[in-house]
XYZ file of C-alpha atoms in Angstrom:
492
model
C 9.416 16.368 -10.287
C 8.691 16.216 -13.998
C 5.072 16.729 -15.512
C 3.444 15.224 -18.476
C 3.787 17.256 -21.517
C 2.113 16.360 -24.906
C 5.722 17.539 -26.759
C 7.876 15.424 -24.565
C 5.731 12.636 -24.873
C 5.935 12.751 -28.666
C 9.678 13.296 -28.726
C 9.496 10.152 -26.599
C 7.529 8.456 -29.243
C 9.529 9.649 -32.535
C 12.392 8.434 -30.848
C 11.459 4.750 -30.684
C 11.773 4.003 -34.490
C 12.295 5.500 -38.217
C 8.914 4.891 -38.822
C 5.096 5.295 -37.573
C 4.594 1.194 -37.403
C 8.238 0.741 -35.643
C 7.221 3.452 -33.433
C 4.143 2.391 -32.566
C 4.925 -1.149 -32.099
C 7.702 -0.409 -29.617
C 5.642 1.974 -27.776
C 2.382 -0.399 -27.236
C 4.815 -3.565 -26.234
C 6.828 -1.100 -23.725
C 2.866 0.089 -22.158
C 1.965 -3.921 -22.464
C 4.670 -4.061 -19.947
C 4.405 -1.704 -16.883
C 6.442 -3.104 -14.748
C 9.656 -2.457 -16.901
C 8.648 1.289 -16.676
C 10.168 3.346 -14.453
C 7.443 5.030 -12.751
C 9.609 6.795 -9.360
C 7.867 10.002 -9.552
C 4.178 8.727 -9.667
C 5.249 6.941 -7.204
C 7.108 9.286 -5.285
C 3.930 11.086 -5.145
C 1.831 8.674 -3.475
C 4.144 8.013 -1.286
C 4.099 11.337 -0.194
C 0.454 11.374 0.426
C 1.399 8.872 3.440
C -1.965 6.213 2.549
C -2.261 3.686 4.999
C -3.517 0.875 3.265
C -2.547 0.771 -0.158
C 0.498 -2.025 1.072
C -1.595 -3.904 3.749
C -1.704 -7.896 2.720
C -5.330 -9.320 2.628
C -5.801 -10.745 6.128
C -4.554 -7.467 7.295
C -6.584 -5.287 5.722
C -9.732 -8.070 7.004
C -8.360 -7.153 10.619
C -7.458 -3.756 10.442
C -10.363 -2.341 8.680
C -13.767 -5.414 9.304
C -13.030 -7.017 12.148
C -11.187 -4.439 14.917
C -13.812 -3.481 17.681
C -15.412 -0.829 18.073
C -14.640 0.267 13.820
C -16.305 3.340 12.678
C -17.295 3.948 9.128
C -14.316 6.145 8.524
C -11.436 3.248 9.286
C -13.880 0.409 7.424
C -13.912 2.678 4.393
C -10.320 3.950 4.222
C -9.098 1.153 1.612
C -11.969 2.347 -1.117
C -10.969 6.109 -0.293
C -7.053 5.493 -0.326
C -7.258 3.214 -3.560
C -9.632 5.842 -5.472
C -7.043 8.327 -4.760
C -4.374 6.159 -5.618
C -6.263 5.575 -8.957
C -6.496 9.358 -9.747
C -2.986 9.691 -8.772
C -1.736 7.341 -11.529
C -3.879 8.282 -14.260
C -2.917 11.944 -14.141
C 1.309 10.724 -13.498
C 2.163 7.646 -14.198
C 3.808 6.536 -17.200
C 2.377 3.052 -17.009
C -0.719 4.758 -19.105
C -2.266 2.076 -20.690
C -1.940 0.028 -17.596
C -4.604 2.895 -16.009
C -7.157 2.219 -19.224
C -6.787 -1.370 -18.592
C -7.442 -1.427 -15.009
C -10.428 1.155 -15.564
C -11.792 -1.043 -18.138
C -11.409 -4.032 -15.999
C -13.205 -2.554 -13.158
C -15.644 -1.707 -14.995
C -16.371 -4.976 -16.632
C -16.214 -6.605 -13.559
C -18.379 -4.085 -12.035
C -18.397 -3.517 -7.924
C -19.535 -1.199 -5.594
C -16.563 -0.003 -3.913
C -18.320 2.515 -1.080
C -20.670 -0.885 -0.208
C -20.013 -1.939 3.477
C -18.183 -5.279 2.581
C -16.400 -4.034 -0.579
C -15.178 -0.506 1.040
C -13.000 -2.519 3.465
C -11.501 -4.642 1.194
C -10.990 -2.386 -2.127
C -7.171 -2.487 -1.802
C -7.462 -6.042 -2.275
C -9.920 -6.139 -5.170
C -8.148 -3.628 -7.030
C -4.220 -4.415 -6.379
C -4.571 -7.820 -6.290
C -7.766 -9.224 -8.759
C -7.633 -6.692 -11.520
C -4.419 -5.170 -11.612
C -3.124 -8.493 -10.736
C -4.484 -10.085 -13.549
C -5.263 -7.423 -16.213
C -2.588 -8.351 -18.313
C -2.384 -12.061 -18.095
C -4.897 -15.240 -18.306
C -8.658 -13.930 -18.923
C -9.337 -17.701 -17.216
C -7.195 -16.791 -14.074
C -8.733 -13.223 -13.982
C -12.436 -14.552 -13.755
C -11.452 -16.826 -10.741
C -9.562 -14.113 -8.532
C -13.014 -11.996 -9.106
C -15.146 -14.416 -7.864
C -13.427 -15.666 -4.789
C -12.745 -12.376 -3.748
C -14.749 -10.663 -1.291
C -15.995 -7.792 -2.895
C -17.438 -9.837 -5.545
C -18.730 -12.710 -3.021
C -20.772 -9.906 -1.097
C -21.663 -7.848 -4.010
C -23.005 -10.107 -5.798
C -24.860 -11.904 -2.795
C -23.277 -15.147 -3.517
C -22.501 -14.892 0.073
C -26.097 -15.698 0.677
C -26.454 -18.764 -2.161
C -26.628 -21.753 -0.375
C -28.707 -25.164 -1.538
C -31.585 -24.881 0.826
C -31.929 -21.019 -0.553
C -30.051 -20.379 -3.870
C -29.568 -16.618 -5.071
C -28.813 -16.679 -8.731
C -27.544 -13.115 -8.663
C -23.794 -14.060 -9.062
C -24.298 -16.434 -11.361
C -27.098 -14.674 -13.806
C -24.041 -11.710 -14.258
C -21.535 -14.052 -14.850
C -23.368 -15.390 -17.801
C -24.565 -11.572 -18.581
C -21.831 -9.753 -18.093
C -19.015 -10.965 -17.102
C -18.213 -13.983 -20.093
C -20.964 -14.583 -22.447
C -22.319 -11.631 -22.452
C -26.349 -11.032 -23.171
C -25.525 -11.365 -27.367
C -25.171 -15.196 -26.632
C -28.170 -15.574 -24.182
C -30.920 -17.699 -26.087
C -33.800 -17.308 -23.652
C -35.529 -20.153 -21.215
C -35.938 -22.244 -24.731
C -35.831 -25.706 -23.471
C -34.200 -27.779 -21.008
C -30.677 -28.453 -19.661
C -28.814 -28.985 -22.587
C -31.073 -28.263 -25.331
C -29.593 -25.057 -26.900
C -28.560 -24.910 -30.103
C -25.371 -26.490 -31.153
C -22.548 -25.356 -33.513
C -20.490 -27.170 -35.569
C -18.225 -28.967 -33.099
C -21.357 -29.192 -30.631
C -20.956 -26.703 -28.303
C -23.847 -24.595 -27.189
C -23.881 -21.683 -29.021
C -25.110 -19.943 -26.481
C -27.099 -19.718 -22.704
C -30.296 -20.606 -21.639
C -31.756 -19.784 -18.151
C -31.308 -23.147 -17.358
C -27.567 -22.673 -17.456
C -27.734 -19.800 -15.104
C -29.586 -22.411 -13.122
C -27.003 -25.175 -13.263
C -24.411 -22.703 -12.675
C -26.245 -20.773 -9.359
C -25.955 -24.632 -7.589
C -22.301 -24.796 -8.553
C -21.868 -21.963 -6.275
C -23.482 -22.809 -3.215
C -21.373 -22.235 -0.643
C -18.591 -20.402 -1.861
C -18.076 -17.899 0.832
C -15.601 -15.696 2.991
C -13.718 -16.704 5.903
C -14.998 -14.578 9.158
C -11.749 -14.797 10.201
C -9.504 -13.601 7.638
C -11.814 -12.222 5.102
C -10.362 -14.655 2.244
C -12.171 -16.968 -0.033
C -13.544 -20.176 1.684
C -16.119 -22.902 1.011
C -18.579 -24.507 3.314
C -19.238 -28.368 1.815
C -22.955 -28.104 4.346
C -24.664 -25.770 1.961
C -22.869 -27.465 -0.993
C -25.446 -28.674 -3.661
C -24.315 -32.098 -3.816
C -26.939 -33.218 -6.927
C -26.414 -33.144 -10.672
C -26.230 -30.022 -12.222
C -26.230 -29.372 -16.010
C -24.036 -26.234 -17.269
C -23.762 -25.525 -21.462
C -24.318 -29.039 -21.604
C -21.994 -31.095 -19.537
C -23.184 -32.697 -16.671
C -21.452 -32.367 -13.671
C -22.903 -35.642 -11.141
C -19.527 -36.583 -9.398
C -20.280 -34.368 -6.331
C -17.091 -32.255 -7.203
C -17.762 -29.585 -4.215
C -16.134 -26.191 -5.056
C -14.411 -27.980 -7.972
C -18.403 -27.857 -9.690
C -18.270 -23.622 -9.548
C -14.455 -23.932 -11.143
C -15.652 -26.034 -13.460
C -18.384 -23.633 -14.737
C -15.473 -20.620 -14.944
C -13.899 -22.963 -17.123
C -16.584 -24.013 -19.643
C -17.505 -19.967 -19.554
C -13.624 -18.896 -20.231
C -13.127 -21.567 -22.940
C -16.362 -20.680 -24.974
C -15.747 -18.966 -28.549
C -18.608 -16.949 -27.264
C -16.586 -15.090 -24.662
C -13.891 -14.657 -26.790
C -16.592 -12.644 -29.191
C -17.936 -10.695 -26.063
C -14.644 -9.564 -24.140
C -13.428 -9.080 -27.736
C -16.137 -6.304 -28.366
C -15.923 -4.860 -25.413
C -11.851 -4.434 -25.272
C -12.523 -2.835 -28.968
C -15.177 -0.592 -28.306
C -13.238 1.123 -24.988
C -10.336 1.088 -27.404
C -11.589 1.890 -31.142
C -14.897 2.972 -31.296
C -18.548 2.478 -30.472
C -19.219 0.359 -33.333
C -15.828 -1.095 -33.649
C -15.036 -2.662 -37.329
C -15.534 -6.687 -37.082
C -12.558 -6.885 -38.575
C -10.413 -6.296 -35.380
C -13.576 -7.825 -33.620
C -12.580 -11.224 -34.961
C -8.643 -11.133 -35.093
C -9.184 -10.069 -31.336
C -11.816 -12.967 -30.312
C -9.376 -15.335 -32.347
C -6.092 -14.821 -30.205
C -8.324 -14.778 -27.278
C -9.775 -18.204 -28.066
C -6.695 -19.604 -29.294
C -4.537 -18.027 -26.362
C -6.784 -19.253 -23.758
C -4.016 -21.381 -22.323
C -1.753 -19.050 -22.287
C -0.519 -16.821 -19.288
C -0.346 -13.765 -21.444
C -3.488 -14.255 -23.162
C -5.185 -10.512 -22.420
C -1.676 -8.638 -22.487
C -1.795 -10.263 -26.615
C -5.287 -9.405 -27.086
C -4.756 -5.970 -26.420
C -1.955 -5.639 -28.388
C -3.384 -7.277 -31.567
C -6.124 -4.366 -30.835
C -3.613 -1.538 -30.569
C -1.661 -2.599 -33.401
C -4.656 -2.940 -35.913
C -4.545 -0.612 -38.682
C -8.144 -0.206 -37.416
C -6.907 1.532 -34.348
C -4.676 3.903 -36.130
C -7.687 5.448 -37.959
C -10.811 5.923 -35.934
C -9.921 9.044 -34.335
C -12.978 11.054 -33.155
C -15.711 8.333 -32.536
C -15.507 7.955 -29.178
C -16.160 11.208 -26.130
C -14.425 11.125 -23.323
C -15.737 9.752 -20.172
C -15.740 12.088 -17.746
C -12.916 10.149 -16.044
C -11.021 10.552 -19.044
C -11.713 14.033 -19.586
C -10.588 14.985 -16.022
C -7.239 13.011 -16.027
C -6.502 14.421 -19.506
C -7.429 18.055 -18.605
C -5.067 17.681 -15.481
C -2.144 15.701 -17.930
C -2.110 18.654 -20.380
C -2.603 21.693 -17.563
C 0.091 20.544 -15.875
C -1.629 20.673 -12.673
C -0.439 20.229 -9.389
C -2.693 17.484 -8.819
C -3.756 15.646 -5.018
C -7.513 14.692 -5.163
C -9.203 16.484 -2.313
C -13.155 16.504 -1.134
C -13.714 19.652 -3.357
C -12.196 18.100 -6.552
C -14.559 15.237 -5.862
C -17.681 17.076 -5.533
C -17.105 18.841 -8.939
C -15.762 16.319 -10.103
C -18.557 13.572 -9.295
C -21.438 16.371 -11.083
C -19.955 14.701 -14.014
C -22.109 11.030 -13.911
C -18.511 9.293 -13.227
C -17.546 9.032 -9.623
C -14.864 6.801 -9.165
C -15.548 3.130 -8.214
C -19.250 3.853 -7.747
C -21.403 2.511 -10.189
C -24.276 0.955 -8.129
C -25.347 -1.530 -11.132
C -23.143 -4.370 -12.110
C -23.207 -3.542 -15.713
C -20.362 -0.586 -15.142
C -20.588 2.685 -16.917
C -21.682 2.920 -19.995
C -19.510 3.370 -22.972
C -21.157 5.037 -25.839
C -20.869 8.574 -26.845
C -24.523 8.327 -26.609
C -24.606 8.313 -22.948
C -22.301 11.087 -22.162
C -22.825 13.635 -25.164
C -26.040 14.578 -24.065
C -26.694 18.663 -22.596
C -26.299 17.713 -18.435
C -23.274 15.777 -18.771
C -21.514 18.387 -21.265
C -22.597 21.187 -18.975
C -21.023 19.677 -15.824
C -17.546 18.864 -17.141
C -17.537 22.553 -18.844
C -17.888 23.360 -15.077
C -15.207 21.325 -14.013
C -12.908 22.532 -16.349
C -14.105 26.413 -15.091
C -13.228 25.185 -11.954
C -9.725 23.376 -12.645
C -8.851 26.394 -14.283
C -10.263 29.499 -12.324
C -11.073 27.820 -8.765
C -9.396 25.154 -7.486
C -6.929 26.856 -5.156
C -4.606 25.387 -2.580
C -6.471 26.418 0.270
C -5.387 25.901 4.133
C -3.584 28.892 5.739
C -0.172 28.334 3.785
C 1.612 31.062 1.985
C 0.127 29.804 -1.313
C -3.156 29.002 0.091
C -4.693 31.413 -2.562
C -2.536 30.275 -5.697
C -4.195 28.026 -8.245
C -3.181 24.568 -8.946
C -3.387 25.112 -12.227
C -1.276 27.943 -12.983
C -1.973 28.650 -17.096
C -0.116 32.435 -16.797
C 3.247 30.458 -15.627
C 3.172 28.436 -18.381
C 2.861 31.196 -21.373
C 5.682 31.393 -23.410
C 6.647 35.406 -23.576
C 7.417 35.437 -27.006
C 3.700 34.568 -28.115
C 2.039 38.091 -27.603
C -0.972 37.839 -30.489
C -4.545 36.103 -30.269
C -3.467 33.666 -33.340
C -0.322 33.019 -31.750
C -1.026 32.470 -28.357
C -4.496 30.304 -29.050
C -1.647 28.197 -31.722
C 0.187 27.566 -29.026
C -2.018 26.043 -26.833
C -4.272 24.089 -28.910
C -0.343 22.506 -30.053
C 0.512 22.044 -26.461
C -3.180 20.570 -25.810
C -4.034 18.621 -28.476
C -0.732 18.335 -30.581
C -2.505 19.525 -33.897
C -4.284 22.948 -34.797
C -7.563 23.943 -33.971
C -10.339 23.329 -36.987
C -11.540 26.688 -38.520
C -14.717 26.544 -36.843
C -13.261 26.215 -33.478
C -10.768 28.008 -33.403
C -12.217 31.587 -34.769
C -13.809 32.409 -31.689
C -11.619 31.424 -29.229
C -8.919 33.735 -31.264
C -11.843 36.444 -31.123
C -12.312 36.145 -27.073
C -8.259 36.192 -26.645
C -8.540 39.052 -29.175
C -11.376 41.086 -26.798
C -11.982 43.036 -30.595
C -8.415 43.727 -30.955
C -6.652 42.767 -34.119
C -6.080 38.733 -33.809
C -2.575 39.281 -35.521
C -1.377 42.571 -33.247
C 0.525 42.263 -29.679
C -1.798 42.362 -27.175
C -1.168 43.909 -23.970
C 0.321 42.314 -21.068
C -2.333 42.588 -18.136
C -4.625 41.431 -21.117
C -3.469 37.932 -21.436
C -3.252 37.415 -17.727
C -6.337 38.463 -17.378
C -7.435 36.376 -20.324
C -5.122 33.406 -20.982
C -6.747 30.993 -18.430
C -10.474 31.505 -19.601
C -8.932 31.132 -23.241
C -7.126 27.919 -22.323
C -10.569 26.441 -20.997
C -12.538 27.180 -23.832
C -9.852 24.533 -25.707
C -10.340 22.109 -23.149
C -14.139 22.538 -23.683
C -13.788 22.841 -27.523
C -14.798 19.452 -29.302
C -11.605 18.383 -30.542
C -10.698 17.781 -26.738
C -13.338 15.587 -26.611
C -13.794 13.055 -28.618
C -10.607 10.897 -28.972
């Protein structure tokens, strides 16, 4: 089976179009549509891994992995293992790449828990069918599938919201994070209705009171014990008026009052400016410029009916000439980091308990984010000295101990084997560190960087004289690491 390289994927690119905005406009519109992509050999590599679950419809995963007798911890919790290797699987071989950003972005913004004891059991679901689903196609339909499913439901405790007792916890992150987002909360300021207006008399933002409203829309929106899918029970329905961003909802609609509040919240301009920021900053930068801000929040707002909605949001992002020049303010994640390292290594990748304890050092364990504000995504957060220090050791570890294992023939080969990648032709320091940083990052090494990583190929030999053989085996791999540790692998 093929592997990723950065050459081949460039040829790929320059081949699209005479120039860089043909090229890069046939390139985003073919990742904007994944399915069209022919993805065999990702997929002929999960397949091979022989996971369960990844197929299993909704109900059965409910029966297989909830409700079968006598379940231990290791069946309930197979769907949240099998999906997060899935996940890793994809981002590291798929060519559906920007369908992987999405879908981490996604999960992420619509933060859950996936080791928790309901959400474990029905991750396939959550992920395969809500955000993947959905990712690319009405932010309106999106918010719905998350909060009938049963990850959400539980996580969120709206399980537990019923009109005798309500638990605002659902609700209060809907408003907070999930739509409106806390740049549009005004504060407990007045009564139902009171905020502030704008010009066509909307609410120009939310006040506690909405969460309020909202929380008694949801009563009794719950999960079937039977098949694990989205019910509601009308006895723990409020049935009394309830005021949400200032329409009053007294008709004693039953589960049509929650839909009702998804609707006011995905039809707000003030969404529109929140998901808008958010998309940018995962895609741009930190600060993104307001300029692609606002296009972005416009097509959302004005696309809210359509089917495609996100799928053109993201592509008036990508196409931006805001996008094409922002390189370098952003770090990698340690998500990112990993899946690129393994991309450009070439590595002969399956996740395994080992890679996962490095790995989750990091501060970015797949899918397990306790808080449902998702991982933060400023360089801020993971530029600091612990977080650097731990992916330096995962890289050590990619590239100098992560071995097959078992009793095989190969059980003490790498999976990352640098030395059978070296071109023999490239026998100097300069020539062999050009190489690489090319084949890593498709552009040369600064000055700064790449003097002493020349000088530790080198070992004080001349940088411009062959080296000896045994020398760069000995030495490539360590070399290669310090580019994947350099800065200009990572920031992006």
């Amino acid at each position: 089976m093929g592997k990723f390289t950065l050459r081949a994927a460039l040829a790929t690119l320059m081949a699209l179009g005479s120039t860089t905005d043909e090229r890069l406009t046939k390139y985003v519109d073919q990742q904007l549509n994944p399915l069209a992509i022919d993805d065999g050999e990702c997929d002929a590599r999960i397949a091979a891994l022989n996971l369960s679950t990844l197929a299993k419809p909704p109900v059965q995963l409910w029966q297989d992995h909830v409700t079968m007798p006598n379940i231990g911890w290791d069946v309930r919790s197979l769907p949240a293992y099998e999906t997060r290797t899935a996940t890793f699987m994809r981002a590291v071989y798929s060519k559906r790449q920007l369908a992987e950003v999405l879908a981490d972005f996604w999960h992420n913004h619509f933060n859950v828990y996936g080791f928790e004891f309901w959400s474990a059991p029905t991750w396939v679901q959550y992920d395969r069918d809500v955000i993947r689903a959905n990712m690319l196609g009405n932010f309106r339909t999106l918010l719905e599938a998350v909060a009938n499913s049963p990850a959400m439901l539980y996580y969120l405790d709206n399980i537990s919201n019923t009109s005798g007792g309500p638990n605002e916890n659902f609700a209060r992150e809907l408003f907070e994070l999930h739509t409106l987002g806390a740049m549009n909360y005004l504060g407990a300021i007045g009564k139902p209705g009171s905020a502030p207006k704008d010009d066509q008399g909307r609410p120009i933002g939310y006040l506690d009171t909405d969460v309020y409203g909202a929380t008694r829309s949801f009563t009794g929106w719950r999960v079937s014990p039977d098949s694990g899918q989205f019910a509601f029970d009308d006895k723990v329905h409020d049935k009394y008026s309830k005021t949400v961003l200032g329409v009053v909802m007294d008709d004693f609609l039953g589960v049509d009052d929650g839909k009702t509040v998804l609707d006011l919240l995905a039809n707000h301009p003030g969404t529109a400016r929140f998901i808008a920021t958010k998309l940018c900053r995962r895609l741009i930068s930190d600060d993104p410029p307001q300029t692609v801000v606002d296009a972005a929040a416009a097509v959302f707002y004005n696309q809210r009916g359509a089917p495609d909605q996100l799928r053109q949001v993201v592509r008036t992002i990508l196409l931006a000439p805001e996008f094409r020049n922002t390189w370098g303010q952003k770090i990698k994640r340690p998500y990112e980091y990993a899946v690129s390292l393994l991309r450009a290594a070439q590595a002969d990748f399956v996740p395994d308990d080992n890679f996962y304890w490095v790995y989750g050092r990091c501060g970015q364990p797949l899918f397990q984010w306790q808080p449902p504000n998702g991982y933060p995504d400023r360089k801020e957060d993971w530029s600091s000295t612990m977080p650097l220090l731990q992916r330096w050791r995962l890289c050590n570890w990619l590239i100098d101990g992560w071995r097959y294992g078992g009793t095989g023939a190969n059980k003490d080969d790498l999976r990352i084997n640098i030395n059978a990648q070296m071109p023999a032709q490239y026998t100097t320091a300069d020539s062999i560190v050009d190489f690489w940083a090319q084949r890593i990052l498709g552009h040369a090494l600064p000055p700064e960087e790449r003097g002493p990583i020349v000088d530790f190929m080198a070992y004080g030999r001349s940088t411009s004289s062959g080296l000896p053989a045994q020398d760069i085996v000995d030495r490539l791999r360590f070399m290669v690491g310090l580019i994947f540790m350099a800065p200009s692998f990572q920031w992006r």
